[in-house]
């Protein structure tokens, strides 16, 4: 926790305890995400604070009763501080993003929460009004799959893997639907891989909800696989491409180790490929806007592939 | 923050909250523990002033509304107070399901600064009596993140202050300096943009935050401009992305090697009975050039049978690609040898 958060915590601790007379110390510490020792430390600090005069009747008084705590004198600290503009922004924008997410089980509750929090924030929420958010994805499948997650059954998927350019079937135990980087994904325990995998919803070509309930290993629930992780692996083949500036978007799409502009306006990009077949498809898909420089084997594959294909159009 | 400073700041807040009158810095120094010093000692007094300035800034950052003013026209030195009405978080009551939504929303931020801000805000609401438990993750959740430029740009929007930054546009050769009066930020399809008046072009412009290279600097005074009323930031961002109008839909027949090019197969509207050389697929396309470029990615696994226009586009493209790996390969070899 940052130091600023510590001051905020201490300033708001008295109102927190006032709202919950006789709360158990361990329950309060858990609620605040701190240890019992840290909480006791904060309480002793507050004992030293109070109204000018700082005599026995002026200082904040807190009564301990074995495991519970009660504020007996608050020195005027009855309410928490208003939300700061940064805090209001972080909460209001997160709620607006959530409200804009398809497939919510209770969109009404999100709308009510947003209204109440914005009202409580008052002027502090003004800068959040300078931020607009639009639906991150437009996908009817989000509705379908968040419904399947709520239902809690295993699903058989026919999934197209763009990386391998293959479609395959597998049985998964759905965990949740996650919307990131302009796409919606199903996070699920993949029984074949015996690991958590994310499946892009627009690449699920078919699905069948099974009768058996989803069986998710406890440790898998908190797992969040990064889509880029597989590409950053040092064991994967390193490729070097020269791309035109019109194809520079690939550096935003795929994790690159290195990219640098050249005097002729092109860019040199170094990245890891899943395998050389994948790299070949990437380079061919970029057409004349890219040239593979390394490794030599990739160049040979590209030469052989294009020449063989060209022969079919010679007529 | 040291324990002593936290204690001093808590006492400062209680002191200013309890007073209806503005208290001068001198009065505060004499009252609140931790500020005591010999005012006649210039160095000690300057040290106090610096300390007091830092403390005021810290309180304002936390959202404490520190007012400055004088009690009467005869007072020469301004004083400070905290109006209780401005200080206190208004009453807020959330039902258990609303509290669960708020807890889940606050956890969505993947960016450390915003996650910390959301956590601090949540803590204040807890202190207001709202019970927010850890609870379950929602069945569907957006991943929220922001770019480095988000915080400085947002601050500039709040202060209505001009910003300067280096920007690498989609087709720029190198980053170029930009001067902007920012109006607001927009998140469109998971990406962040700033919209404002581009001072060099004297026109509304939209910049993607992830393409801002290097730091965002503010220039000039605060409140330097007005943000036009009723601007729809998302419209500007959507225009930024406007696609060229689509050409009419047409059909093509593609021969695909057995068991290959799954990416082409899944877009097929029709797949004919397999023959020895592969499967004949019918696909819809709009722009022959873009369609050919997409097919090129599947290399030798696909052959266009119809229409001739797409065949020609693809053959030309493949010849251009092949040239990179045949002629240039030999010249490169000669140079290095």
XYZ file of C-alpha atoms in Angstrom:
652
model
C 0.000 0.000 0.000
C 1.323 3.460 -0.858
C 1.946 6.076 1.795
C -0.922 8.247 0.541
C -3.245 5.315 1.020
C -2.016 4.981 4.589
C -3.054 8.545 5.466
C -6.384 7.985 3.725
C -6.867 4.770 5.699
C -6.122 6.428 9.044
C -8.317 9.473 8.304
C -11.258 7.235 7.452
C -10.738 4.608 10.118
C -12.721 6.439 12.828
C -15.879 6.762 10.663
C -15.428 3.140 9.559
C -15.442 1.956 13.189
C -18.260 4.356 14.156
C -20.453 2.679 11.537
C -19.638 -0.744 13.017
C -19.584 -0.563 16.851
C -18.042 -3.618 18.480
C -16.585 -5.014 15.251
C -14.074 -7.842 15.688
C -10.524 -6.585 15.105
C -9.633 -9.489 12.827
C -12.799 -8.946 10.749
C -11.978 -5.222 10.365
C -8.375 -5.978 9.379
C -9.552 -8.464 6.761
C -12.054 -5.956 5.387
C -9.293 -3.360 5.045
C -6.840 -5.806 3.539
C -4.258 -5.284 6.309
C -2.897 -7.399 9.160
C -4.223 -7.236 12.714
C -0.841 -5.798 13.784
C -1.105 -3.001 11.189
C -4.624 -2.199 12.344
C -3.544 -2.052 15.999
C -0.733 0.245 14.930
C -3.214 2.592 13.203
C -5.444 2.599 16.268
C -2.566 3.561 18.571
C -1.694 6.368 16.186
C -5.276 7.677 16.344
C -5.055 7.621 20.145
C -2.475 10.409 19.828
C -4.788 12.547 17.719
C -7.630 14.824 18.654
C -8.869 18.360 19.122
C -6.532 21.235 20.013
C -5.826 21.140 23.701
C -4.965 17.471 23.255
C -6.074 16.672 26.816
C -7.909 13.546 27.951
C -11.300 14.899 26.804
C -9.961 16.057 23.430
C -8.181 12.974 22.107
C -9.874 10.268 20.075
C -10.837 7.418 22.379
C -11.098 3.835 21.298
C -12.199 1.005 23.596
C -10.853 -2.502 23.110
C -12.786 -5.451 24.473
C -10.761 -8.636 24.023
C -11.213 -9.103 20.298
C -13.532 -6.208 19.482
C -13.102 -2.470 19.080
C -15.455 0.514 19.561
C -14.881 4.246 19.128
C -16.043 6.048 22.279
C -14.968 9.586 21.279
C -14.527 10.632 17.628
C -13.221 14.248 17.991
C -15.524 15.296 15.135
C -14.280 12.671 12.643
C -17.746 11.321 11.970
C -17.707 10.901 8.193
C -15.096 9.789 5.641
C -13.472 12.303 3.310
C -15.161 12.950 -0.030
C -13.877 11.029 -3.030
C -10.949 12.728 -4.735
C -11.290 13.345 -8.500
C -8.878 10.466 -9.203
C -10.818 8.065 -6.983
C -14.169 9.129 -8.418
C -12.801 8.701 -11.925
C -11.416 5.220 -11.269
C -14.723 4.010 -9.777
C -17.115 5.763 -12.164
C -15.221 4.788 -15.331
C -14.916 1.152 -14.170
C -18.672 1.063 -13.491
C -19.437 2.649 -16.869
C -17.226 0.094 -18.619
C -18.985 -2.668 -16.738
C -22.403 -1.193 -17.592
C -21.393 -1.268 -21.245
C -20.437 -4.938 -21.161
C -22.820 -7.325 -22.894
C -23.943 -10.480 -21.147
C -24.217 -9.095 -17.584
C -26.488 -11.126 -15.354
C -27.905 -7.982 -13.698
C -27.342 -4.822 -15.774
C -29.896 -3.003 -13.650
C -27.757 -3.343 -10.498
C -24.776 -1.841 -12.359
C -26.866 1.148 -13.484
C -28.156 1.755 -9.938
C -24.651 1.502 -8.448
C -23.266 3.915 -11.020
C -25.979 6.443 -10.248
C -25.442 6.254 -6.481
C -21.647 6.413 -6.630
C -21.703 9.341 -9.073
C -24.165 11.179 -6.790
C -21.964 10.571 -3.728
C -18.870 11.725 -5.626
C -20.562 14.997 -6.627
C -18.150 17.484 -8.227
C -15.295 14.989 -7.983
C -17.001 12.950 -10.699
C -17.010 15.945 -13.069
C -13.775 14.934 -14.763
C -15.150 11.430 -15.352
C -17.649 13.178 -17.626
C -14.706 14.105 -19.879
C -14.237 10.413 -20.579
C -16.410 8.521 -23.022
C -16.499 4.783 -23.310
C -18.125 2.686 -25.970
C -18.936 -0.960 -25.989
C -15.647 -2.811 -26.110
C -17.090 -5.555 -28.245
C -20.240 -5.987 -30.236
C -20.807 -9.636 -29.904
C -24.038 -11.565 -29.396
C -21.868 -14.552 -28.475
C -20.882 -12.773 -25.247
C -24.499 -13.135 -24.148
C -24.526 -16.801 -25.090
C -21.283 -17.700 -23.345
C -21.809 -15.659 -20.177
C -25.115 -17.551 -19.933
C -23.210 -20.827 -20.270
C -20.753 -19.748 -17.542
C -23.681 -18.935 -15.233
C -25.248 -22.307 -16.042
C -22.066 -24.058 -14.824
C -21.868 -26.932 -17.295
C -18.969 -28.330 -19.287
C -19.004 -27.521 -23.017
C -17.656 -29.227 -26.119
C -16.126 -26.623 -28.428
C -15.132 -26.683 -32.066
C -12.378 -24.090 -32.016
C -10.387 -22.547 -34.816
C -6.801 -21.799 -33.836
C -5.482 -19.039 -36.082
C -1.942 -19.677 -34.861
C -2.007 -23.275 -36.082
C -4.635 -22.725 -38.791
C -6.554 -25.763 -37.639
C -9.973 -26.455 -36.177
C -10.322 -28.981 -33.400
C -12.761 -30.245 -30.797
C -12.185 -30.172 -27.076
C -14.181 -30.312 -23.840
C -13.722 -27.345 -21.521
C -15.025 -26.202 -18.118
C -16.001 -22.511 -18.510
C -14.689 -20.089 -15.855
C -15.703 -16.653 -17.149
C -15.999 -14.448 -20.220
C -13.334 -11.749 -20.427
C -13.365 -8.791 -22.779
C -9.935 -7.438 -23.655
C -8.212 -5.748 -26.580
C -11.310 -5.503 -28.710
C -12.176 -9.197 -28.406
C -14.235 -11.383 -26.120
C -12.697 -14.577 -24.767
C -13.937 -17.578 -22.845
C -11.551 -18.443 -20.028
C -11.933 -22.123 -19.393
C -10.198 -25.163 -18.035
C -9.201 -27.169 -21.100
C -9.336 -30.869 -20.258
C -7.048 -31.777 -23.153
C -4.323 -29.270 -22.247
C -5.010 -29.682 -18.498
C -4.577 -25.940 -18.117
C -6.537 -22.691 -18.317
C -6.908 -21.523 -21.921
C -8.589 -18.528 -23.456
C -10.779 -19.020 -26.514
C -11.730 -16.092 -28.719
C -15.509 -16.228 -29.037
C -15.470 -15.360 -32.741
C -13.298 -18.421 -33.360
C -15.630 -20.859 -31.644
C -17.304 -22.367 -34.694
C -19.665 -24.691 -32.804
C -20.450 -25.660 -29.226
C -22.561 -28.125 -27.306
C -23.419 -27.710 -23.627
C -22.927 -31.071 -21.912
C -25.050 -32.537 -19.120
C -22.146 -32.855 -16.715
C -21.363 -29.923 -14.417
C -18.188 -27.881 -14.999
C -15.301 -29.249 -12.950
C -12.770 -26.453 -12.433
C -9.665 -27.127 -10.307
C -9.651 -24.556 -7.463
C -6.302 -23.031 -8.483
C -7.557 -22.457 -12.036
C -10.176 -19.849 -11.071
C -7.710 -17.054 -10.397
C -5.514 -17.850 -13.338
C -5.368 -15.218 -16.054
C -3.381 -16.362 -19.055
C -1.795 -13.596 -21.060
C -2.307 -13.971 -24.795
C 1.155 -12.576 -25.523
C 2.993 -14.918 -23.192
C 3.281 -17.692 -25.754
C 4.988 -15.340 -28.188
C 7.594 -13.979 -25.827
C 9.051 -17.407 -25.155
C 12.789 -17.464 -25.822
C 12.595 -21.060 -27.092
C 10.541 -19.978 -30.092
C 12.211 -19.180 -33.424
C 13.322 -15.582 -33.782
C 12.350 -13.935 -37.064
C 13.444 -10.632 -38.567
C 11.137 -8.828 -40.985
C 11.451 -5.657 -42.997
C 7.980 -4.102 -43.171
C 6.632 -1.037 -44.929
C 5.235 1.623 -42.654
C 1.742 0.622 -43.816
C 2.299 -2.780 -42.177
C 3.810 -1.402 -38.996
C 0.548 -2.286 -37.204
C 1.975 -5.766 -36.686
C 4.178 -4.301 -33.945
C 0.994 -3.339 -32.086
C -0.627 -6.700 -32.737
C 2.215 -9.028 -31.769
C 4.805 -8.663 -29.022
C 8.049 -7.606 -30.717
C 11.510 -7.786 -29.280
C 12.820 -4.956 -31.372
C 11.584 -2.544 -34.040
C 13.429 0.324 -35.606
C 12.886 2.674 -38.564
C 15.246 2.453 -41.532
C 16.512 5.326 -43.695
C 14.320 4.162 -46.606
C 11.133 4.486 -44.527
C 10.688 0.796 -43.825
C 10.958 -0.793 -40.368
C 13.088 -3.652 -39.131
C 11.081 -5.829 -36.751
C 12.431 -8.684 -34.643
C 9.913 -11.007 -33.025
C 9.297 -14.562 -31.899
C 7.167 -16.802 -34.087
C 5.057 -19.674 -32.840
C 6.757 -21.721 -35.546
C 8.018 -21.089 -39.067
C 4.728 -22.209 -40.642
C 3.010 -19.458 -38.663
C 5.699 -16.979 -39.712
C 5.243 -17.971 -43.366
C 1.498 -17.329 -43.183
C 2.100 -13.978 -41.469
C 4.592 -12.819 -44.102
C 2.506 -14.073 -47.046
C -0.552 -12.346 -45.578
C 1.350 -9.055 -45.511
C 1.910 -9.388 -49.269
C 4.377 -6.933 -50.754
C 4.479 -4.889 -47.541
C 6.853 -7.250 -45.786
C 9.988 -9.231 -46.459
C 11.383 -11.906 -44.178
C 15.144 -11.431 -43.652
C 15.856 -14.081 -41.029
C 16.106 -17.017 -40.631
C 17.272 -18.292 -44.068
C 14.985 -21.321 -43.734
C 11.942 -19.006 -43.656
C 13.111 -17.321 -46.870
C 13.498 -20.741 -48.535
C 10.004 -21.727 -47.440
C 8.580 -18.474 -48.814
C 10.390 -18.861 -52.141
C 9.295 -22.491 -52.567
C 5.719 -21.786 -51.554
C 5.172 -18.764 -53.801
C 6.841 -20.367 -56.838
C 4.796 -23.570 -56.452
C 1.568 -21.587 -56.159
C 2.424 -19.276 -59.059
C 2.817 -22.253 -61.372
C -0.925 -22.886 -61.068
C -1.805 -19.486 -62.493
C 0.496 -19.699 -65.504
C -2.240 -20.651 -67.966
C 4.888 8.625 4.814
C 6.354 8.552 8.280
C 4.168 7.797 11.254
C 4.886 11.265 12.651
C 3.730 12.944 9.472
C 0.531 10.882 9.351
C -0.176 11.847 12.958
C 0.522 15.534 12.218
C -1.792 15.504 9.186
C -4.628 13.797 11.066
C -4.338 16.437 13.809
C -4.243 19.206 11.189
C -7.482 17.910 9.634
C -9.245 17.625 13.020
C -8.070 21.112 13.989
C -9.218 22.781 10.750
C -12.521 20.862 10.769
C -13.285 22.025 14.308
C -12.697 25.691 13.551
C -15.227 27.913 11.845
C -12.664 30.675 11.534
C -9.754 30.721 9.128
C -6.549 29.856 11.003
C -3.300 31.465 9.899
C -0.169 29.369 9.384
C 1.237 30.989 12.512
C -1.765 29.957 14.581
C -1.627 26.425 13.135
C 2.081 26.155 13.996
C 1.311 27.135 17.574
C -1.573 24.667 17.865
C -0.986 21.450 15.923
C 1.745 19.121 17.300
C 4.640 18.667 14.922
C 4.792 22.241 13.606
C 6.269 23.915 16.716
C 9.362 25.978 15.906
C 11.043 29.284 16.772
C 9.511 31.730 14.267
C 12.371 34.159 14.911
C 14.839 31.601 13.572
C 14.711 32.208 9.806
C 15.933 28.755 8.815
C 13.551 26.990 11.210
C 10.689 29.141 9.933
C 11.492 28.388 6.293
C 11.649 24.674 7.121
C 8.180 24.973 8.699
C 6.821 26.748 5.622
C 8.108 24.033 3.298
C 6.689 21.327 5.532
C 3.311 23.083 5.712
C 3.193 23.508 1.908
C 3.872 19.804 1.380
C 1.206 18.861 3.918
C -1.415 21.097 2.270
C -0.631 19.573 -1.133
C -0.953 16.057 0.304
C -4.348 16.796 1.847
C -5.666 18.310 -1.399
C -4.476 15.241 -3.288
C -6.545 13.069 -0.958
C -9.619 15.149 -1.727
C -9.602 17.214 1.474
C -11.115 20.603 0.545
C -8.704 23.072 2.122
C -10.162 26.578 1.941
C -8.065 29.733 1.996
C -9.467 33.090 3.162
C -9.514 35.799 5.780
C -11.917 36.312 8.669
C -12.195 40.062 8.134
C -10.940 42.766 5.795
C -8.438 43.770 8.496
C -6.581 40.464 8.360
C -3.430 40.849 6.308
C -2.502 37.179 6.210
C -4.818 34.515 4.767
C -5.800 31.545 6.886
C -7.070 28.025 6.337
C -10.130 26.017 7.276
C -12.011 22.935 6.172
C -15.762 23.326 5.713
C -17.367 20.225 7.143
C -20.060 20.201 4.439
C -17.396 20.119 1.724
C -15.225 17.609 3.567
C -17.705 14.882 4.340
C -18.728 12.187 1.908
C -22.493 12.451 1.470
C -24.759 9.651 2.626
C -24.534 6.636 0.330
C -26.576 3.460 0.752
C -25.990 0.450 -1.451
C -28.004 -2.747 -1.446
C -25.909 -5.947 -1.136
C -26.075 -6.612 -4.893
C -25.000 -3.022 -5.656
C -22.125 -3.289 -3.181
C -21.030 -6.521 -4.888
C -21.101 -4.781 -8.287
C -18.985 -1.924 -6.938
C -16.441 -4.314 -5.441
C -16.177 -6.201 -8.737
C -15.886 -2.971 -10.788
C -13.072 -1.637 -8.595
C -11.071 -4.822 -9.223
C -11.264 -4.502 -13.010
C -8.348 -2.086 -13.343
C -5.164 -3.759 -14.516
C -3.257 -0.492 -14.267
C -1.590 0.000 -10.881
C -2.350 3.717 -10.391
C -6.035 3.390 -11.281
C -6.338 0.173 -9.259
C -4.921 2.042 -6.241
C -7.281 5.001 -6.816
C -10.249 2.651 -7.054
C -9.110 0.892 -3.869
C -8.791 4.204 -1.993
C -12.251 5.251 -3.181
C -13.704 1.924 -2.125
C -12.164 2.358 1.311
C -13.931 5.711 1.758
C -17.242 4.118 0.822
C -16.601 1.315 3.298
C -15.927 3.971 5.945
C -19.313 5.479 5.034
C -20.880 2.217 6.193
C -21.136 0.329 2.892
C -20.205 -3.337 3.336
C -18.204 -4.517 0.350
C -17.027 -8.093 0.525
C -14.408 -9.759 -1.649
C -17.018 -11.895 -3.344
C -17.085 -13.798 -6.590
C -15.760 -12.576 -9.902
C -18.585 -11.730 -12.317
C -19.313 -14.224 -15.113
C -18.343 -11.635 -17.693
C -15.787 -8.894 -17.136
C -13.977 -6.342 -19.250
C -10.218 -6.028 -18.719
C -9.573 -2.358 -18.021
C -6.235 -0.817 -18.634
C -4.824 2.548 -19.705
C -1.694 3.751 -21.454
C 1.102 5.664 -19.747
C -0.141 8.920 -21.272
C -3.570 8.576 -19.638
C -2.764 10.266 -16.311
C -0.931 13.359 -17.645
C -3.503 13.870 -20.415
C -6.401 13.548 -17.951
C -4.777 16.078 -15.620
C -4.391 18.492 -18.543
C -8.066 18.010 -19.504
C -9.090 18.779 -15.925
C -6.933 21.886 -15.815
C -7.758 22.839 -19.414
C -4.091 23.211 -20.196
C -2.326 22.786 -23.544
C -0.199 19.661 -23.965
C 2.775 18.843 -26.177
C 3.893 15.392 -27.138
C 5.611 13.350 -29.806
C 3.253 11.222 -31.861
C 3.906 8.390 -34.250
C 0.933 8.278 -36.594
C -0.099 5.134 -38.400
C 1.898 5.986 -41.515
C 4.379 8.550 -40.154
C 8.053 7.900 -40.754
C 9.054 9.357 -37.428
C 7.374 10.848 -34.392
C 6.275 14.430 -34.888
C 5.730 17.114 -32.276
C 2.068 17.866 -31.645
C 0.392 20.690 -29.743
C -3.115 19.997 -28.511
C -5.815 21.547 -26.352
C -7.269 18.298 -24.986
C -11.049 18.095 -24.516
C -11.400 14.589 -23.222
C -10.517 10.934 -23.505
C -12.440 8.155 -25.160
C -12.148 4.418 -24.991
C -13.215 2.796 -28.224
C -13.010 -0.947 -28.718
C -10.583 -1.328 -25.837
C -8.215 1.439 -26.974
C -7.733 4.935 -25.542
C -7.783 8.169 -27.530
C -7.471 11.858 -26.706
C -9.654 14.266 -28.668
C -8.990 17.994 -28.846
C -8.012 21.017 -30.879
C -4.782 20.401 -32.774
C -3.114 23.819 -32.565
C -0.863 23.306 -35.598
C -3.709 22.222 -37.865
C -6.356 24.366 -36.169
C -8.769 21.441 -36.396
C -10.295 18.762 -34.176
C -7.999 15.775 -34.029
C -7.938 12.425 -32.340
C -4.753 10.698 -31.128
C -4.328 7.160 -29.972
C -2.596 7.214 -26.571
C -0.486 4.145 -27.297
C 1.155 5.980 -30.217
C 2.314 8.882 -28.066
C 6.051 8.388 -27.730
C 7.824 9.853 -24.741
C 6.421 12.126 -22.048
C 3.350 14.391 -22.266
C 4.278 17.929 -21.260
C 1.912 20.724 -20.319
C 2.459 24.227 -21.642
C 1.030 27.592 -20.675
C -1.561 28.445 -18.096
C -4.475 26.482 -16.715
C -7.997 27.407 -17.909
C -6.413 28.428 -21.200
C -9.390 27.424 -23.352
C -12.997 26.345 -23.286
C -14.074 22.832 -24.085
C -16.869 23.141 -26.676
C -20.257 22.111 -25.351
C -21.891 18.952 -26.561
C -18.842 17.473 -28.278
C -19.310 13.759 -28.825
C -15.818 12.377 -28.327
C -16.777 8.927 -29.576
C -17.985 10.351 -32.895
C -14.535 11.792 -33.491
C -12.883 8.510 -32.621
C -15.307 6.590 -34.851
C -14.545 8.961 -37.750
C -10.856 8.350 -37.149
C -11.601 4.706 -37.881
C -14.068 5.239 -40.708
C -13.666 2.451 -43.225
C -13.914 2.900 -46.946
C -17.394 1.983 -48.189
C -17.696 -1.694 -48.971
C -17.818 -2.920 -52.557
C -20.720 -5.163 -53.572
C -20.527 -8.788 -52.465
C -19.361 -11.376 -55.030
C -18.566 -15.072 -54.938
C -15.344 -16.918 -55.582
C -14.546 -20.626 -55.925
C -11.398 -21.777 -54.178
C -9.661 -25.138 -54.367
C -8.296 -26.063 -50.939
C -5.828 -28.914 -50.312
C -7.367 -31.785 -48.295
C -7.415 -31.025 -44.572
C -5.566 -27.718 -44.981
C -6.344 -23.974 -44.639
C -8.910 -24.274 -41.845
C -9.148 -20.469 -41.747
C -10.497 -20.433 -45.315
C -12.774 -23.419 -44.736
C -14.579 -21.842 -41.810
C -15.618 -18.912 -43.992
C -16.938 -21.124 -46.765
C -20.625 -20.955 -47.595
C -20.524 -24.137 -49.586
C -18.125 -27.061 -49.731
C -18.529 -29.462 -52.664
C -17.880 -33.203 -52.480
C -14.170 -33.928 -52.190
C -12.224 -34.686 -55.323
C -8.711 -36.047 -55.595
C -7.077 -32.595 -55.735
C -8.973 -31.201 -52.737
C -12.209 -29.422 -51.819
C -13.976 -26.768 -53.844
C -15.212 -23.953 -51.578
C -17.487 -21.019 -52.350
C -16.727 -17.794 -50.441
C -18.125 -14.273 -50.530
C -15.738 -11.356 -51.037
C -15.996 -7.604 -51.570
C -12.647 -6.165 -52.568
C -10.732 -8.492 -54.972
C -7.362 -7.062 -53.930
C -7.935 -7.481 -50.200
C -9.444 -10.906 -50.755
C -6.381 -11.991 -52.774
C -4.063 -10.619 -50.065
C -5.909 -12.652 -47.418
C -5.743 -15.811 -49.547
C -2.025 -15.271 -50.158
C -1.477 -15.976 -46.433
C -2.509 -19.589 -47.039
C 0.206 -20.089 -49.646
C 0.186 -23.288 -51.672
C -2.835 -24.698 -49.805
C -5.302 -22.606 -51.798
C -5.862 -22.015 -55.523
C -8.429 -19.569 -56.858
C -10.530 -21.109 -59.631
C -13.004 -18.259 -60.155
C -13.335 -15.355 -60.877
C -10.430 -14.481 -63.218
C -10.060 -11.070 -61.588
C -9.090 -12.597 -58.230
C -6.818 -15.129 -59.963
C -4.997 -12.262 -61.632
C -4.686 -10.240 -58.410
C -3.318 -13.216 -56.525
C -0.883 -14.214 -59.302
C 0.510 -10.663 -59.453
C 0.863 -10.522 -55.680
C 2.587 -13.928 -55.507
C 4.995 -12.943 -58.286
C 5.916 -9.784 -56.351
C 6.457 -11.761 -53.144
C 8.434 -14.488 -54.939
C 10.737 -11.846 -56.417
C 11.825 -10.846 -52.908
C 13.091 -14.346 -52.199
C 14.569 -15.340 -55.529
C 16.370 -12.422 -57.247
C 17.175 -10.399 -54.131
C 18.315 -13.562 -52.391
C 21.008 -14.128 -54.985
C 22.154 -10.492 -55.078
C 22.312 -10.442 -51.281
C 24.442 -13.549 -51.393
C 26.876 -11.960 -53.862
C 27.247 -8.888 -51.663
C 28.059 -10.857 -48.534
C 30.362 -13.261 -50.442
